[in-house]
Coordinates of C-alpha atoms in Angstrom, one line a residue:
Chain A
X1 CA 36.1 -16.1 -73.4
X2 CA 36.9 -12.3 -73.2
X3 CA 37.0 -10.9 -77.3
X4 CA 37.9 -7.5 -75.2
X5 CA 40.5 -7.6 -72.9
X6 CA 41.7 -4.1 -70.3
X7 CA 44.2 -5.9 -68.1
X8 CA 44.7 -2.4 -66.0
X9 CA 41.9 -2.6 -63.5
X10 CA 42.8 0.8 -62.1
X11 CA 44.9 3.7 -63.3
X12 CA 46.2 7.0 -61.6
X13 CA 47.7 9.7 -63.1
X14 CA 48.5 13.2 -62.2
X15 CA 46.4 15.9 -63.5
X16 CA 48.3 17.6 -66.6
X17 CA 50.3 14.4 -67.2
X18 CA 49.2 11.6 -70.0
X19 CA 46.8 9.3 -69.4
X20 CA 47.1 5.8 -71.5
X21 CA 44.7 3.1 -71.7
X22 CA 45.1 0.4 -73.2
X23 CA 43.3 -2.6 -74.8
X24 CA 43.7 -5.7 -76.5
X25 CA 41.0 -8.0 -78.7
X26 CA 40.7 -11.5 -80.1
X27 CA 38.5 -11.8 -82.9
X28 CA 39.9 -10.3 -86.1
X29 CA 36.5 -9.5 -87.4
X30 CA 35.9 -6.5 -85.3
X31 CA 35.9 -3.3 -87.9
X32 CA 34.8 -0.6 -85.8
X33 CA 36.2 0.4 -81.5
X34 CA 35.1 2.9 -79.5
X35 CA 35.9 4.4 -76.2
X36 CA 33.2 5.1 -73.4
X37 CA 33.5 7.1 -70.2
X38 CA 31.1 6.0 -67.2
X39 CA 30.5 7.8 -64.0
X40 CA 28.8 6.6 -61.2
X41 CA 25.1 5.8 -61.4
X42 CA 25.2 6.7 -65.1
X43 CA 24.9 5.1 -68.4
X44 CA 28.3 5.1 -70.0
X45 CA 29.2 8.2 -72.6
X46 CA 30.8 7.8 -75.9
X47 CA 34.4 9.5 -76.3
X48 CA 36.1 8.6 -79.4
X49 CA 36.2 5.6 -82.2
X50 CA 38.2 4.1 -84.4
X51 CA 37.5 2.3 -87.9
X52 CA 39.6 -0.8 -88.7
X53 CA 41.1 1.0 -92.0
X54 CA 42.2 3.8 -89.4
X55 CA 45.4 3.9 -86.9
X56 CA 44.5 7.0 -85.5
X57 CA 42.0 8.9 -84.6
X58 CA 42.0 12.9 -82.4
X59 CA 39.6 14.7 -81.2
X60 CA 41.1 17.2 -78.5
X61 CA 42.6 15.9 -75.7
X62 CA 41.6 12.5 -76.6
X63 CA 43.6 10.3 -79.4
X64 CA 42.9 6.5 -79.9
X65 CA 45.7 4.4 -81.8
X66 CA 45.0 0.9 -83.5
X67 CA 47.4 -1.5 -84.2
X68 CA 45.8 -4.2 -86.0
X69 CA 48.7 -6.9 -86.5
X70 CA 48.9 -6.6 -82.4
X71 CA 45.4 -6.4 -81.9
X72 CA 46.0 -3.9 -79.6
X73 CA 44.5 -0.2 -79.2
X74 CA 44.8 2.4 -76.7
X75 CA 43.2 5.7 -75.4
X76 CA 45.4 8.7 -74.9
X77 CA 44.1 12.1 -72.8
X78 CA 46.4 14.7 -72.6
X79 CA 46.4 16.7 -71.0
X80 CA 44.7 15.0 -67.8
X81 CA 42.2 16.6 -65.9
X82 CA 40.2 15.8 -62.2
X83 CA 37.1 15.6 -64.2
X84 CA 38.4 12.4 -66.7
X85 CA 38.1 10.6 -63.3
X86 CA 35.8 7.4 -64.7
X87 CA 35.3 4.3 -65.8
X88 CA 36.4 4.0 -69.5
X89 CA 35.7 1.1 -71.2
X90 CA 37.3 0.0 -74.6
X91 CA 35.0 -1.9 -76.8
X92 CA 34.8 -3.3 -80.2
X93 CA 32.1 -3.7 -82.7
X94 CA 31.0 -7.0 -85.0
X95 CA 29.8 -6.7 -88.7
X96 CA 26.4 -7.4 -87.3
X97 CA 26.4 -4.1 -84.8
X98 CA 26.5 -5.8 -81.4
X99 CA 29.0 -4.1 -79.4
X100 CA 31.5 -6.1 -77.1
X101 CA 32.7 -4.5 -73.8
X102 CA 36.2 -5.0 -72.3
X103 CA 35.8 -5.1 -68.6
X104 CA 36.9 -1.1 -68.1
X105 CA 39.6 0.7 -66.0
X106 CA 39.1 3.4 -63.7
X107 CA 41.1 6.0 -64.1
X108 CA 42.0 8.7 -61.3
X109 CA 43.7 12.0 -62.4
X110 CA 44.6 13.4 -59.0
X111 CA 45.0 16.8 -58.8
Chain B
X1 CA 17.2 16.2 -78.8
X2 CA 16.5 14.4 -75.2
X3 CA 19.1 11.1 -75.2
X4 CA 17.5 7.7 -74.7
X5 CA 15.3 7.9 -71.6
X6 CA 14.8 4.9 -69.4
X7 CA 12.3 4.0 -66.5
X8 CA 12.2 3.4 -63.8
X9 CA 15.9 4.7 -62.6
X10 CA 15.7 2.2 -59.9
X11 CA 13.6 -0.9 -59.2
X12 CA 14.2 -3.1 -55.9
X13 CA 11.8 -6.2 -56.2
X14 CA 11.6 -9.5 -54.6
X15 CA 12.2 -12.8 -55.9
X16 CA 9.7 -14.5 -58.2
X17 CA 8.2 -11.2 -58.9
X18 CA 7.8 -9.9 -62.5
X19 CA 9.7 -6.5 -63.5
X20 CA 9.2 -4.4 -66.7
X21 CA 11.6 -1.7 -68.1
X22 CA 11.1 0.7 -70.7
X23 CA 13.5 2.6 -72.9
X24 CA 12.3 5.3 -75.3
X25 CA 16.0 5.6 -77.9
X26 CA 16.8 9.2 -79.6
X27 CA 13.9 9.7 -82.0
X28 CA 15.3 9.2 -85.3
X29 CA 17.3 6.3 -84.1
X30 CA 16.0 3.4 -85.6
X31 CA 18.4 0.4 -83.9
X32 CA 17.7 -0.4 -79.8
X33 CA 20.0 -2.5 -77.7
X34 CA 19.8 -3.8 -73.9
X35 CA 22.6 -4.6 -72.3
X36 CA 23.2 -5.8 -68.7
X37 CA 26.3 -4.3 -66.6
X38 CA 27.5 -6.5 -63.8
X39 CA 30.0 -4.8 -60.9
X40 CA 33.4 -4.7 -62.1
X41 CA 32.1 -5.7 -65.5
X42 CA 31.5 -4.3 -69.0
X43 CA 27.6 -4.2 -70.3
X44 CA 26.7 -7.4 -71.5
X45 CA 24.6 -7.8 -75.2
X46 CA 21.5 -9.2 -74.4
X47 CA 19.1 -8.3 -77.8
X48 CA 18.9 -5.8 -80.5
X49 CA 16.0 -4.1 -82.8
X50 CA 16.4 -2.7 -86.0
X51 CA 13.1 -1.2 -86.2
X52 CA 10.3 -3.2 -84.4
X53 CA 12.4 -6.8 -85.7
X54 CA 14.4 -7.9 -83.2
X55 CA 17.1 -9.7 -84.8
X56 CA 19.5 -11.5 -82.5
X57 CA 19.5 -12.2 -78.9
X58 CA 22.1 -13.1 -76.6
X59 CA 22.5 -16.5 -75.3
X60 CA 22.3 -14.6 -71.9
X61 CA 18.5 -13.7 -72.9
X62 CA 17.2 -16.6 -70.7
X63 CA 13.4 -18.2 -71.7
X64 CA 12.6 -15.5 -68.5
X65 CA 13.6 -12.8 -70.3
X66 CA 11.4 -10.9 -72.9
X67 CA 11.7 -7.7 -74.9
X68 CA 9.9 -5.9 -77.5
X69 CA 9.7 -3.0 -79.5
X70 CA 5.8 -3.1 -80.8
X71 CA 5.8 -0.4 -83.0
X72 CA 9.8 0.8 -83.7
X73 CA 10.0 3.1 -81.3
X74 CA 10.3 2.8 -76.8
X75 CA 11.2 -1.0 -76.0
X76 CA 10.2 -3.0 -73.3
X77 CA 12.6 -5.7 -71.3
X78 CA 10.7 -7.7 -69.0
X79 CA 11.6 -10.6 -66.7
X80 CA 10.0 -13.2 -65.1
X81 CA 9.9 -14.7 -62.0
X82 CA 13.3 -12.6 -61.2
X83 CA 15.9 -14.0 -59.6
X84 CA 19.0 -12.9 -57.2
X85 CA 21.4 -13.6 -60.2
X86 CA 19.5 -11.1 -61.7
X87 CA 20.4 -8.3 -59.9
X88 CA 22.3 -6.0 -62.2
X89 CA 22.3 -2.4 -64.2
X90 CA 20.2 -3.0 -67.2
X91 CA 21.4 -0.3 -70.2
X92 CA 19.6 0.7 -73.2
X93 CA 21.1 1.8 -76.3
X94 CA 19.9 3.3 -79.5
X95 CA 22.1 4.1 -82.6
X96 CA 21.3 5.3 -86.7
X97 CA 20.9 4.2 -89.3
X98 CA 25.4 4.3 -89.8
X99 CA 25.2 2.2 -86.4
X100 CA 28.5 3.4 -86.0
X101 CA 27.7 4.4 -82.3
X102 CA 25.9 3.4 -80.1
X103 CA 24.5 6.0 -77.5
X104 CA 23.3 4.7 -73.7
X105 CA 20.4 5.7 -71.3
X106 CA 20.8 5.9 -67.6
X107 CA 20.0 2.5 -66.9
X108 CA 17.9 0.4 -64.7
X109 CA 19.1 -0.5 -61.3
X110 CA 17.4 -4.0 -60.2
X111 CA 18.2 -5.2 -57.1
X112 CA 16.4 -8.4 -56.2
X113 CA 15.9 -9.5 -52.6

């Protein structure tokens, strides 16, 4: 039973375009979602989160949105760049701090 | 500050053996997680410390698996009698006292022959 749900396996975009990824969750008791970035052979790096009272959240070329009645959020980088080339996995966090992955979509920004 | 450190980067073993991990969390981080990352999968919860109590555990934590965090700080995961199923990235996290985010090591690659 997947709580965290990235139906996109893979993604390409071209570099200076918009990159969206998206995700979608079950359990309405998640209050907190954050975005990681993994590259090969590494642990994963944390982008960006999101607090349930929140819709939006920026921090440079990175902007999650939350829409709660959807149960839905999504991870926007704009400008796209060769080097946002990763894994990036949308997750979501219980009232009791354990973290629950989605299963990730690699994104590609080809130059 | 140095990020959460783990050892060894990489540990091929052969089945039955015994492994042992160690992660040493950000130094004022008082919360440690191990997760396990499967190809083409998310990392998996497997246990979590809040100081040296560890207060839940997975239902993936088989009885083979075993971690502690003796005195609050570096953890130890250990398995036993290791098993192909058990080949996998093992990840360890640390976070505040906020807990709002959770920041990974490098990892542990098992492989298990």
């Amino acid at each position: 039973d997947q709580q965290v749900k990235q139906n996109s396996p893979s993604l390409s975009v071209q570099e200076g375009r918009i990159s969206i990824l998206n995700c979608d969750y079950t359990n309405s008791m998640f209050d907190y979602f954050l975005w990681y970035k993994k590259y090969p052979a590494e642990g994963p790096t944390f982008l960006i989160s999101i607090s349930s009272i929140k819709d939006k959240n920026e921090d440079g070329r990175f902007t999650v949105f939350l829409n709660k009645s959807a149960k839905h959020l999504s991870l926007h980088i704009v400008p796209s760049q060769p080097g946002d080339s990763a894994v990036y996995f949308c997750a979501a966090r219980t009232s009791y701090d354990k973290v629950i992955f989605g299963p990730g979509t690699s994104l590609s920004v080809i130059p | 500050d140095t990020g959460v450190s783990q050892d060894p980067r990489h540990k091929i073993t052969k089945r039955g053996q015994n492994v042992t991990f160690r992660c040493d969390p950000i130094s004022e981080h008082n919360r440690l997680y191990w997760y396990r990352q499967t190809l083409g999968q998310g990392p998996e919860f497997l246990t979590y410390f809040q100081n040296e109590a560890q207060l839940e555990k997975s239902r993936l934590l088989s009885d083979r698996f075993s971690a502690e965090r003796p005195k609050g700080s570096f953890s130890t995961l250990e398995i036993q009698r290791t098993e192909q199923g058990d080949s996998a990235m093992y990840l360890c996290a640390s976070s505040g006292e906020a807990a709002d985010t959770q920041y990974f090591g490098p990892g542990t690659r098992l492989t298990v022959l």
